[in-house]
Structure formats: structure tokens, C-alpha cells
Amino acid sequence: MSNIVAIVGRPNVGKSTLFNRLLERREAIVDSVSGVTRDRHYGKSDWNGVEFTVIDTGGYEVNSEDVFQGEITKQVELAIEEATSILFMLSVEDGLTDTDKEIHEMLRRANKQVYYVINKVDSATEEINATEFYSLGIEKYFTMSSATGSGSGELLDAVVKDFPTLDYKDPFEGLPKITIVGRPNVGKSTLTNALLDNERNIVTEIAGTTRDSISTLYNKFGHEFVLVDTAGMRRKAKVSEDLEFYSVMRSVRAIENSDVVIIMVDATQGWESQDMNIFGIAQKNRKGIVILVNKWDLIEDKQTNTMRDFEQKIKDKIGQFTDIPVLFVSALTKQRILKAVETAMEVYENRKKKIKTSKLNEVMLPVFEHYPPPALKGKYIKIKYCVQLGTPSPQFVFFCNLPQYVKEPYKRYAENQLRKHFGFTGVPIEVYFRQK
């Protein structure tokens, strides 16, 4: 097990700013509004060649009226339980508060290696003001500015020196990435928690509960992959807050970095224009796609053809790429969620499938001979050879004498024949015709 460093503290003391600095990229959303971070957020960092995992947590508050606070507190406690070392962040601007004292007591009971980090210390005056924190009964603290990075070196030297082991294993390295996306409140976090059998992510009926893209290792029933829960994606016109804008950008980036995208749809609302936009992003980035129609348990008066008709309505709207698995699930009751995992992994295998050139030519050349491209201006097109490119997603090149005369309908025919003979369900295929 690699070393895990958890960052805990009150809201707005600079936890996410330090998290981003340790990761050397803007992974967590940072805003002056308190309560921006809600779920546990993981990343990889290193200091002087020693690698470790960092957990960013939501702001811990006592007697808060925030509807999310109870769940945030659970996430903080789980992070503390997981961690090897804990960075307890305090703010010199606010001084020592009653909440800081509560957290101090909680960490004392946790019996973990705790580093007291006084943040926002940018001057000699603030260094003097920081001495107030000795009243916690601690022997040492570290002063720093997470915004500028000053003082972070001394802190990290101490943290790394105290690690019980210097071995590091990235739990996500080389694993498939499956990302759950969809509009707000379709059940993405509920599905994540149901698959993991724990409350990994905070779930409420309030749209926008999830703000960051949260990655978790899934290793059950013979399947191992990285499961990514994302913030709900609304249309640009409806995104009014900076926080939501950054959340949507994180979701788009999660799609770009994934292998398979699970698009979740609310069965009670049907396939809407924003679902089509999300589908377009995944297709444009050549990702494997699975469509999950969630909350199927809420649909009343289901008939024999209800499921089939619902699926057909979706496929009528998504255009020519209709070779996509559509499953009807309930994340709340866990109905068919394991089938969703199996299907996503099948799509992953389809996406990385490589067809031997000899087999490809053996199957496809007779197909083209039987039904060649239509002649144009008295010129006949002969396809002589085909090959699959070594790209992450399936792309095929067909060499012929007059590629400029091959029109779009025949390219779709070639794609359909590839799907028929080699089974690329759930995966966009690119077909090119080139001069031989």
C-alpha cells in the first residue's frame, strides 16, 4: 500500500489550493465560496523522487446549517481512516477557532501522524500571529502560503521523512477508465456508490451535489477498472455560476481521458437535447459508449414493448451510430447494475480490438467484390487492400484506385460490414479510403 496524505481542515483555509499545488495542476475547483469541495478527491504527487497519494477533503464544520455537511463530515472521517499522514490546515487570518479545536480533538483520537499547517502566512507579522496555535498543546507547526508555495518545502521534507515505506504503487496505472456522465440528478453518484457498496460520493436530491470528477478503483467480480463519477452537465445557457462552469469543464475533460463513457439518462424524463450533446462529445473523442436508462423502477404501467420502444426512440435520435448497448437499470435498487459493468467492459475490449491484416482482407475484400462502390462518370472503383491503423480506437484504411469517388453512403456500408463481421458494438469506427 502506498503512502496516503489527507488534507483536512475548516472550509476556506486553502486545502484545495494546496492539493492543486502538490499535484502541479488545477485538479480541484478552488473558489472563495465555502463548501466547494464535498467528496474525497484523490491525486498523485511526489517530493524529491518519493511518490505518494494525496486526498483533498471538504471543509469540516460543527453545527453547520449546510444540507451537505453531514455527508461531508463522513467523507472527511473516511479520508482520515485511509490516510498514512494528515495535514491539518489552519488559517492565520482567522486565528484559532472552536471548529479548529474540534478537529484537533478528532485527529488526536485518530492516532495518526498529524502535521499542523498554518496557511496564508506571507509576512513576519503573520509568523508572529501564528504562535497562537501553540495553545492547542502542540510542539511544532509549519507555516506556509499554499497560494505561493512558500514554506511547502520544509513541510514536505518532514512528511516524506516520516513515511513508513518509500514504495509507491499507482492503483490506477494501466487500468481501463470508465466515466459516468449525464445531466444533473440522473443518478451518477448513486450508481457509483451502488457499484462500490459504500458511500464513496455524496448523494442528495439537489442538482449539482457533485462538483469535481471523482476517480475510484473498482475491483469486483473479476473486473478491475477506474470508475469516474462526474458533475452533472447542463447546457451552457443554463450554467450561471463559475463553480458550475468549472464542474462541467472537469466532466468534459474526464470524457476526453476515459476509455468508455456511460451516459446516464433519467427514464422519467427521456432522451433530451443535452443527452445528445454529451453523446456527441463522447463520439467526437472516439470513446466507447454505453447508454444507461436509470430510474426504470419509477416507470409505471410497463408493457411488453415499453423497453423496446424507449430504446428505439433513443436510437432514432442519435443518427447513424446506433450500434450502442442501451440498458435499463435502477441504481437505487441495484437492478441490472452488474450487467452495466459487464457491458462497459465488453465495449472496452471492442475499442482496443485489433484485427489481423490477413483476416481483415480475407473477410472484407469479397464483401467489396460482391457489392462494389457505385461507378461514377463511367469510372469503376476497385478496393485492393485494407488495414487497421494502430490507433487507440478502431480506424481502418481501404486502398483503392479512385478514393475521391467513394461517397459517404458507401463508407457507412463499409463500417456496417466491419461491425457485422468483427463486432465493434459500442465503439465509433473511422473509415478512410486512400489511393493505392
Short mmCIF file of C-alpha atoms in Angstrom, two decimals:
data_model
loop_
_atom_site.label_atom_id
_atom_site.label_comp_id
_atom_site.label_asym_id
_atom_site.label_seq_id
_atom_site.Cartn_x
_atom_site.Cartn_y
_atom_site.Cartn_z
CA MET A 1 0.00 0.00 0.00
CA SER A 2 1.41 3.38 -0.95
CA ASN A 3 1.55 6.34 1.43
CA ILE A 4 -1.59 8.48 1.56
CA VAL A 5 -1.59 12.10 2.72
CA ALA A 6 -5.01 13.57 3.64
CA ILE A 7 -5.58 17.33 3.82
CA VAL A 8 -8.25 18.29 6.37
CA GLY A 9 -9.49 21.49 7.98
CA ARG A 10 -12.30 24.04 8.10
CA PRO A 11 -13.78 25.48 4.87
CA ASN A 12 -11.72 28.13 3.08
CA VAL A 13 -8.38 27.51 4.79
CA GLY A 14 -6.67 26.61 1.47
CA LYS A 15 -6.93 22.82 1.31
CA SER A 16 -7.79 22.58 -2.40
CA THR A 17 -5.17 25.21 -3.27
CA LEU A 18 -2.51 23.08 -1.57
CA PHE A 19 -3.92 19.94 -3.21
CA ASN A 20 -3.56 21.53 -6.66
CA ARG A 21 -0.04 22.70 -5.83
CA LEU A 22 1.01 19.19 -4.77
CA LEU A 23 -0.42 17.74 -7.99
CA GLU A 24 1.04 20.64 -10.06
CA ARG A 25 -2.25 21.12 -11.92
CA ARG A 26 -5.74 22.51 -11.26
CA GLU A 27 -7.41 19.24 -10.35
CA ALA A 28 -9.71 20.53 -7.61
CA ILE A 29 -12.03 23.50 -8.03
CA VAL A 30 -10.94 26.47 -5.90
CA ASP A 31 -13.34 29.28 -5.03
CA SER A 32 -13.79 31.81 -2.23
CA VAL A 33 -17.25 30.32 -1.56
CA SER A 34 -17.05 27.85 1.32
CA GLY A 35 -18.11 24.25 0.77
CA VAL A 36 -16.85 23.95 -2.81
CA THR A 37 -15.18 20.57 -2.16
CA ARG A 38 -17.61 17.92 -0.97
CA ASP A 39 -16.38 14.43 -1.87
CA ARG A 40 -12.93 12.94 -1.26
CA HIS A 41 -10.68 13.83 -4.17
CA TYR A 42 -7.53 11.78 -4.95
CA GLY A 43 -4.35 12.66 -6.82
CA LYS A 44 -0.72 11.63 -7.19
CA SER A 45 2.21 13.76 -6.05
CA ASP A 46 5.93 13.36 -5.43
CA TRP A 47 8.61 15.15 -3.47
CA ASN A 48 12.31 14.62 -4.19
CA GLY A 49 11.53 11.40 -6.04
CA VAL A 50 9.21 9.98 -3.37
CA GLU A 51 5.71 9.41 -4.74
CA PHE A 52 2.53 9.41 -2.64
CA THR A 53 -1.25 9.77 -2.90
CA VAL A 54 -2.97 13.00 -1.78
CA ILE A 55 -6.61 13.28 -0.65
CA ASP A 56 -8.43 16.60 -0.70
CA THR A 57 -11.48 16.76 1.60
CA GLY A 58 -14.43 19.03 2.14
CA GLY A 59 -14.40 21.67 4.85
CA TYR A 60 -15.25 20.24 8.29
CA GLU A 61 -17.77 22.32 10.24
CA VAL A 62 -19.61 21.89 13.52
CA ASN A 63 -23.33 22.73 13.84
CA SER A 64 -23.50 23.86 10.24
CA GLU A 65 -26.84 24.52 8.51
CA ASP A 66 -25.40 23.32 5.20
CA VAL A 67 -27.52 20.38 3.96
CA PHE A 68 -24.35 18.68 2.72
CA GLN A 69 -22.37 18.98 5.96
CA GLY A 70 -23.32 15.61 7.44
CA GLU A 71 -22.14 13.83 4.29
CA ILE A 72 -19.00 15.99 4.03
CA THR A 73 -18.13 15.03 7.63
CA LYS A 74 -18.45 11.32 6.73
CA GLN A 75 -16.10 11.82 3.77
CA VAL A 76 -13.54 13.61 5.99
CA GLU A 77 -13.67 10.79 8.54
CA LEU A 78 -13.18 8.16 5.81
CA ALA A 79 -10.17 10.09 4.46
CA ILE A 80 -8.62 10.22 7.93
CA GLU A 81 -9.17 6.49 8.29
CA GLU A 82 -7.45 5.80 4.94
CA ALA A 83 -4.51 8.17 5.43
CA THR A 84 -0.94 7.42 6.43
CA SER A 85 -0.32 11.09 7.28
CA ILE A 86 -2.65 14.05 7.83
CA LEU A 87 -2.09 17.70 7.02
CA PHE A 88 -4.31 19.70 9.37
CA MET A 89 -4.67 23.11 7.74
CA LEU A 90 -5.43 26.23 9.78
CA SER A 91 -5.61 29.87 8.74
CA VAL A 92 -3.59 32.63 10.37
CA GLU A 93 -6.14 35.14 9.05
CA ASP A 94 -8.96 33.61 11.13
CA GLY A 95 -6.88 32.56 14.10
CA LEU A 96 -7.73 29.58 16.27
CA THR A 97 -11.47 28.79 16.17
CA ASP A 98 -13.72 26.43 18.10
CA THR A 99 -14.03 24.27 14.97
CA ASP A 100 -10.23 24.01 14.78
CA LYS A 101 -10.26 22.73 18.37
CA GLU A 102 -12.93 20.15 17.49
CA ILE A 103 -10.87 18.90 14.54
CA HIS A 104 -7.75 18.79 16.75
CA GLU A 105 -9.56 16.53 19.22
CA MET A 106 -10.84 14.28 16.42
CA LEU A 107 -7.32 13.91 14.98
CA ARG A 108 -5.86 13.19 18.41
CA ARG A 109 -8.27 10.25 18.76
CA ALA A 110 -7.41 9.02 15.25
CA ASN A 111 -3.87 8.16 16.36
CA LYS A 112 -2.31 9.14 13.01
CA GLN A 113 0.77 11.20 12.12
CA VAL A 114 -0.58 14.79 12.04
CA TYR A 115 1.21 17.88 10.68
CA TYR A 116 -0.21 21.23 11.75
CA VAL A 117 -0.03 23.61 8.79
CA ILE A 118 -0.71 27.32 9.38
CA ASN A 119 -1.70 28.70 5.97
CA LYS A 120 -1.80 32.22 4.50
CA VAL A 121 1.42 33.23 6.26
CA ASP A 122 3.01 35.79 3.93
CA SER A 123 4.87 38.15 6.30
CA ALA A 124 6.88 38.34 9.52
CA THR A 125 3.84 39.76 11.33
CA GLU A 126 1.78 36.74 10.37
CA GLU A 127 4.61 34.45 11.53
CA ILE A 128 4.26 36.05 14.98
CA ASN A 129 0.45 35.77 14.88
CA ALA A 130 0.77 32.05 14.12
CA THR A 131 2.22 31.40 17.59
CA GLU A 132 -1.39 31.49 18.84
CA PHE A 133 -1.76 27.91 17.62
CA TYR A 134 0.68 26.63 20.25
CA SER A 135 -2.33 26.87 22.61
CA LEU A 136 -3.53 23.60 21.05
CA GLY A 137 -0.76 21.94 23.07
CA ILE A 138 1.32 21.01 20.02
CA GLU A 139 5.11 21.01 19.90
CA LYS A 140 5.59 22.03 16.26
CA TYR A 141 3.71 23.55 13.36
CA PHE A 142 4.60 24.58 9.79
CA THR A 143 3.81 27.98 8.34
CA MET A 144 3.25 28.36 4.62
CA SER A 145 1.28 30.01 1.83
CA SER A 146 -0.48 27.43 -0.35
CA ALA A 147 -1.16 30.18 -2.90
CA THR A 148 2.54 30.98 -3.48
CA GLY A 149 4.09 27.73 -2.25
CA SER A 150 6.39 29.39 0.28
CA GLY A 151 7.12 27.09 3.20
CA SER A 152 5.85 23.97 1.44
CA GLY A 153 9.34 22.51 1.04
CA GLU A 154 10.03 22.24 4.76
CA LEU A 155 6.60 20.67 5.30
CA LEU A 156 7.07 18.06 2.57
CA ASP A 157 10.59 17.23 3.76
CA ALA A 158 9.13 16.32 7.14
CA VAL A 159 6.15 14.40 5.71
CA VAL A 160 8.27 12.28 3.34
CA LYS A 161 10.92 11.60 6.02
CA ASP A 162 8.29 10.09 8.32
CA PHE A 163 6.72 7.74 5.71
CA PRO A 164 6.82 4.11 6.93
CA THR A 165 7.78 3.00 3.40
CA LEU A 166 9.02 4.72 0.25
CA ASP A 167 7.37 2.19 -2.09
CA TYR A 168 4.62 3.58 -4.30
CA LYS A 169 2.13 1.74 -6.47
CA ASP A 170 -0.31 3.78 -8.54
CA PRO A 171 -3.60 1.87 -8.09
CA PHE A 172 -4.93 3.28 -11.38
CA GLU A 173 -1.91 2.63 -13.62
CA GLY A 174 -2.71 0.70 -16.81
CA LEU A 175 -6.37 0.17 -15.91
CA PRO A 176 -9.38 0.96 -18.12
CA LYS A 177 -11.13 4.26 -17.31
CA ILE A 178 -14.92 4.16 -17.30
CA THR A 179 -16.58 7.54 -16.83
CA ILE A 180 -20.22 8.09 -15.82
CA VAL A 181 -21.70 11.25 -17.33
CA GLY A 182 -25.14 12.78 -17.71
CA ARG A 183 -27.38 15.67 -16.81
CA PRO A 184 -27.75 16.70 -13.14
CA ASN A 185 -29.71 14.35 -10.86
CA VAL A 186 -29.86 11.34 -13.18
CA GLY A 187 -28.23 9.11 -10.54
CA LYS A 188 -24.49 9.10 -11.39
CA SER A 189 -23.24 9.19 -7.79
CA THR A 190 -25.95 6.74 -6.69
CA LEU A 191 -24.70 4.28 -9.32
CA THR A 192 -21.09 4.79 -8.21
CA ASN A 193 -21.99 4.10 -4.58
CA ALA A 194 -24.10 1.08 -5.56
CA LEU A 195 -21.26 -0.45 -7.57
CA LEU A 196 -18.71 0.16 -4.80
CA ASP A 197 -21.07 -0.88 -1.98
CA ASN A 198 -20.19 2.17 0.06
CA GLU A 199 -20.98 5.89 0.25
CA ARG A 200 -17.99 6.93 -1.84
CA ASN A 201 -19.73 10.04 -3.15
CA ILE A 202 -22.30 12.34 -1.59
CA VAL A 203 -25.83 11.82 -2.92
CA THR A 204 -28.76 14.24 -2.46
CA GLU A 205 -31.78 15.26 -4.49
CA ILE A 206 -30.16 18.66 -5.05
CA ALA A 207 -28.82 19.15 -8.58
CA GLY A 208 -25.10 19.95 -8.60
CA THR A 209 -24.17 17.95 -5.49
CA THR A 210 -21.11 16.52 -7.24
CA ARG A 211 -18.73 19.27 -8.39
CA ASP A 212 -15.42 17.56 -9.18
CA SER A 213 -14.77 14.44 -11.23
CA ILE A 214 -14.10 11.70 -8.67
CA SER A 215 -11.96 8.65 -9.60
CA THR A 216 -12.24 5.36 -7.66
CA LEU A 217 -10.75 1.90 -8.12
CA TYR A 218 -13.35 -0.80 -8.88
CA ASN A 219 -12.17 -4.37 -8.30
CA LYS A 220 -15.04 -6.84 -8.01
CA PHE A 221 -16.49 -9.89 -9.76
CA GLY A 222 -13.39 -10.34 -11.93
CA HIS A 223 -13.39 -6.76 -13.24
CA GLU A 224 -10.84 -4.08 -12.37
CA PHE A 225 -11.02 -0.52 -13.69
CA VAL A 226 -11.07 3.15 -12.70
CA LEU A 227 -14.64 4.39 -12.17
CA VAL A 228 -15.05 8.15 -12.63
CA ASP A 229 -18.12 9.98 -11.30
CA THR A 230 -18.65 13.44 -12.81
CA ALA A 231 -20.66 16.58 -12.19
CA GLY A 232 -23.99 16.91 -13.98
CA MET A 233 -23.67 18.62 -17.35
CA ARG A 234 -26.25 21.28 -18.18
CA ARG A 235 -26.49 23.35 -21.34
CA LYS A 236 -24.18 26.40 -21.45
CA ALA A 237 -27.15 28.78 -21.38
CA LYS A 238 -28.20 27.38 -18.01
CA VAL A 239 -24.74 27.50 -16.40
CA SER A 240 -24.79 30.72 -14.39
CA GLU A 241 -22.14 30.15 -11.71
CA ASP A 242 -18.37 29.95 -12.15
CA LEU A 243 -18.35 26.84 -9.94
CA GLU A 244 -20.73 25.00 -12.24
CA PHE A 245 -18.79 26.13 -15.31
CA TYR A 246 -15.60 24.60 -13.88
CA SER A 247 -17.50 21.44 -12.89
CA VAL A 248 -18.75 20.98 -16.46
CA MET A 249 -15.24 21.55 -17.83
CA ARG A 250 -13.95 18.83 -15.45
CA SER A 251 -16.64 16.49 -16.79
CA VAL A 252 -15.65 17.18 -20.40
CA ARG A 253 -12.01 16.54 -19.53
CA ALA A 254 -13.00 13.28 -17.79
CA ILE A 255 -14.68 12.15 -21.03
CA GLU A 256 -11.55 13.03 -23.01
CA ASN A 257 -9.37 10.97 -20.64
CA SER A 258 -11.65 7.91 -20.50
CA ASP A 259 -11.87 4.67 -22.47
CA VAL A 260 -15.60 4.06 -22.08
CA VAL A 261 -18.32 6.62 -21.34
CA ILE A 262 -21.51 5.57 -19.58
CA ILE A 263 -24.22 8.10 -20.46
CA MET A 264 -26.92 8.03 -17.80
CA VAL A 265 -30.44 9.06 -18.74
CA ASP A 266 -33.41 9.66 -16.44
CA ALA A 267 -36.17 7.26 -17.53
CA THR A 268 -38.83 9.66 -16.24
CA GLN A 269 -37.53 12.47 -18.50
CA GLY A 270 -36.36 10.56 -21.56
CA TRP A 271 -33.55 11.35 -24.02
CA GLU A 272 -33.16 15.15 -24.19
CA SER A 273 -31.07 17.53 -26.27
CA GLN A 274 -28.36 17.75 -23.60
CA ASP A 275 -28.02 13.95 -23.63
CA MET A 276 -27.44 14.28 -27.37
CA ASN A 277 -24.74 16.91 -26.74
CA ILE A 278 -22.97 14.61 -24.25
CA PHE A 279 -23.24 11.73 -26.70
CA GLY A 280 -21.68 13.97 -29.37
CA ILE A 281 -18.69 14.80 -27.14
CA ALA A 282 -18.04 11.10 -26.45
CA GLN A 283 -18.44 10.15 -30.11
CA LYS A 284 -16.22 13.00 -31.31
CA ASN A 285 -13.49 11.80 -28.93
CA ARG A 286 -13.92 8.21 -30.23
CA LYS A 287 -14.80 6.76 -26.83
CA GLY A 288 -16.66 3.53 -26.18
CA ILE A 289 -20.28 4.35 -25.28
CA VAL A 290 -22.92 2.63 -23.14
CA ILE A 291 -26.32 4.23 -22.51
CA LEU A 292 -27.94 3.51 -19.14
CA VAL A 293 -31.59 4.43 -18.69
CA ASN A 294 -31.77 4.88 -14.91
CA LYS A 295 -34.78 5.03 -12.55
CA TRP A 296 -36.53 2.34 -14.59
CA ASP A 297 -38.23 1.25 -11.36
CA LEU A 298 -40.19 4.54 -11.41
CA ILE A 299 -41.83 3.81 -14.76
CA GLU A 300 -45.36 2.57 -14.12
CA ASP A 301 -47.61 0.52 -16.40
CA LYS A 302 -44.70 -1.10 -18.21
CA GLN A 303 -45.88 -3.20 -21.16
CA THR A 304 -44.12 -5.90 -23.18
CA ASN A 305 -42.79 -3.36 -25.69
CA THR A 306 -42.13 -0.41 -23.34
CA MET A 307 -38.39 -1.09 -23.09
CA ARG A 308 -38.02 -1.79 -26.81
CA ASP A 309 -39.92 1.37 -27.78
CA PHE A 310 -37.87 3.52 -25.38
CA GLU A 311 -34.62 2.15 -26.84
CA GLN A 312 -35.83 2.74 -30.38
CA LYS A 313 -36.66 6.39 -29.60
CA ILE A 314 -33.06 6.89 -28.42
CA LYS A 315 -31.58 5.23 -31.49
CA ASP A 316 -33.83 7.25 -33.79
CA LYS A 317 -32.32 10.43 -32.33
CA ILE A 318 -28.63 9.53 -32.25
CA GLY A 319 -28.29 9.17 -36.01
CA GLN A 320 -26.22 6.59 -37.87
CA PHE A 321 -24.12 5.31 -34.96
CA THR A 322 -26.84 3.11 -33.44
CA ASP A 323 -24.73 0.05 -32.58
CA ILE A 324 -24.70 1.06 -28.91
CA PRO A 325 -25.80 -1.00 -25.89
CA VAL A 326 -28.84 0.50 -24.13
CA LEU A 327 -29.56 -0.94 -20.67
CA PHE A 328 -32.45 -0.21 -18.33
CA VAL A 329 -31.33 -0.03 -14.70
CA SER A 330 -32.14 1.26 -11.26
CA ALA A 331 -29.11 2.48 -9.34
CA LEU A 332 -31.26 2.81 -6.22
CA THR A 333 -32.46 -0.82 -6.20
CA LYS A 334 -29.26 -2.08 -7.93
CA GLN A 335 -31.32 -3.61 -10.73
CA ARG A 336 -29.01 -4.71 -13.61
CA ILE A 337 -26.04 -2.63 -12.43
CA LEU A 338 -23.65 -5.59 -12.70
CA LYS A 339 -24.88 -6.12 -16.26
CA ALA A 340 -23.92 -2.48 -16.86
CA VAL A 341 -20.36 -3.22 -15.66
CA GLU A 342 -20.07 -6.30 -17.86
CA THR A 343 -21.35 -4.38 -20.89
CA ALA A 344 -18.96 -1.48 -20.30
CA MET A 345 -16.02 -3.90 -20.14
CA GLU A 346 -17.17 -5.62 -23.34
CA VAL A 347 -17.23 -2.22 -25.06
CA TYR A 348 -13.73 -1.54 -23.69
CA GLU A 349 -12.48 -4.79 -25.24
CA ASN A 350 -14.18 -3.87 -28.52
CA ARG A 351 -12.48 -0.48 -28.54
CA LYS A 352 -8.98 -1.94 -28.24
CA LYS A 353 -9.69 -4.90 -30.57
CA LYS A 354 -7.13 -5.38 -33.35
CA ILE A 355 -7.97 -7.39 -36.48
CA LYS A 356 -5.10 -9.13 -38.22
CA THR A 357 -4.49 -7.67 -41.67
CA SER A 358 -4.71 -11.10 -43.33
CA LYS A 359 -8.08 -11.81 -41.66
CA LEU A 360 -9.36 -8.34 -42.49
CA ASN A 361 -8.57 -8.73 -46.19
CA GLU A 362 -9.88 -12.29 -46.26
CA VAL A 363 -13.28 -11.15 -44.98
CA MET A 364 -13.70 -7.66 -46.42
CA LEU A 365 -12.36 -7.95 -50.00
CA PRO A 366 -15.03 -10.50 -51.04
CA VAL A 367 -17.67 -8.21 -49.47
CA PHE A 368 -16.48 -5.33 -51.66
CA GLU A 369 -16.29 -7.53 -54.75
CA HIS A 370 -19.88 -8.65 -54.20
CA TYR A 371 -21.10 -5.09 -53.70
CA PRO A 372 -18.52 -2.59 -55.06
CA PRO A 373 -18.81 1.20 -54.79
CA PRO A 374 -21.12 2.66 -57.46
CA ALA A 375 -19.36 3.72 -60.66
CA LEU A 376 -19.10 7.46 -61.21
CA LYS A 377 -18.69 9.13 -64.61
CA GLY A 378 -18.03 5.74 -66.15
CA LYS A 379 -15.15 5.03 -63.79
CA TYR A 380 -15.15 1.86 -61.69
CA ILE A 381 -13.69 1.77 -58.19
CA LYS A 382 -11.73 -1.30 -57.14
CA ILE A 383 -10.76 -1.81 -53.48
CA LYS A 384 -7.49 -3.74 -53.42
CA TYR A 385 -6.27 -3.87 -49.83
CA CYS A 386 -7.31 -2.91 -46.27
CA VAL A 387 -5.56 -2.46 -42.94
CA GLN A 388 -6.42 -1.41 -39.38
CA LEU A 389 -4.39 1.51 -38.02
CA GLY A 390 -2.60 1.21 -34.67
CA THR A 391 -4.77 3.86 -33.02
CA PRO A 392 -6.45 3.63 -29.58
CA SER A 393 -9.90 3.35 -31.23
CA PRO A 394 -10.76 1.34 -34.39
CA GLN A 395 -9.71 3.08 -37.61
CA PHE A 396 -9.47 1.34 -40.98
CA VAL A 397 -7.91 2.32 -44.30
CA PHE A 398 -9.16 0.85 -47.58
CA PHE A 399 -6.80 1.32 -50.52
CA CYS A 400 -8.39 1.70 -53.94
CA ASN A 401 -7.76 3.24 -57.35
CA LEU A 402 -10.19 6.20 -57.10
CA PRO A 403 -10.78 7.10 -53.42
CA GLN A 404 -12.17 10.55 -54.31
CA TYR A 405 -15.23 8.90 -55.87
CA VAL A 406 -16.20 6.93 -52.75
CA LYS A 407 -19.18 8.70 -51.22
CA GLU A 408 -20.49 8.80 -47.65
CA PRO A 409 -23.21 6.11 -48.05
CA TYR A 410 -20.62 3.56 -49.14
CA LYS A 411 -18.36 4.50 -46.22
CA ARG A 412 -21.28 3.74 -43.91
CA TYR A 413 -21.77 0.43 -45.70
CA ALA A 414 -18.10 -0.43 -45.10
CA GLU A 415 -18.48 0.48 -41.43
CA ASN A 416 -21.62 -1.66 -41.08
CA GLN A 417 -19.86 -4.62 -42.66
CA LEU A 418 -16.97 -4.25 -40.21
CA ARG A 419 -19.45 -4.28 -37.33
CA LYS A 420 -21.30 -7.27 -38.80
CA HIS A 421 -18.20 -9.43 -39.22
CA PHE A 422 -16.00 -8.29 -36.31
CA GLY A 423 -18.37 -6.95 -33.65
CA PHE A 424 -17.42 -3.40 -32.62
CA THR A 425 -20.57 -2.78 -30.58
CA GLY A 426 -20.48 0.48 -28.61
CA VAL A 427 -17.41 1.87 -30.39
CA PRO A 428 -17.19 4.59 -33.06
CA ILE A 429 -15.36 3.37 -36.19
CA GLU A 430 -13.41 5.62 -38.57
CA VAL A 431 -13.21 4.50 -42.20
CA TYR A 432 -10.81 6.06 -44.74
CA PHE A 433 -10.33 5.41 -48.45
CA ARG A 434 -6.87 6.12 -49.81
CA GLN A 435 -5.03 5.93 -53.12
CA LYS A 436 -3.32 2.61 -53.76
#
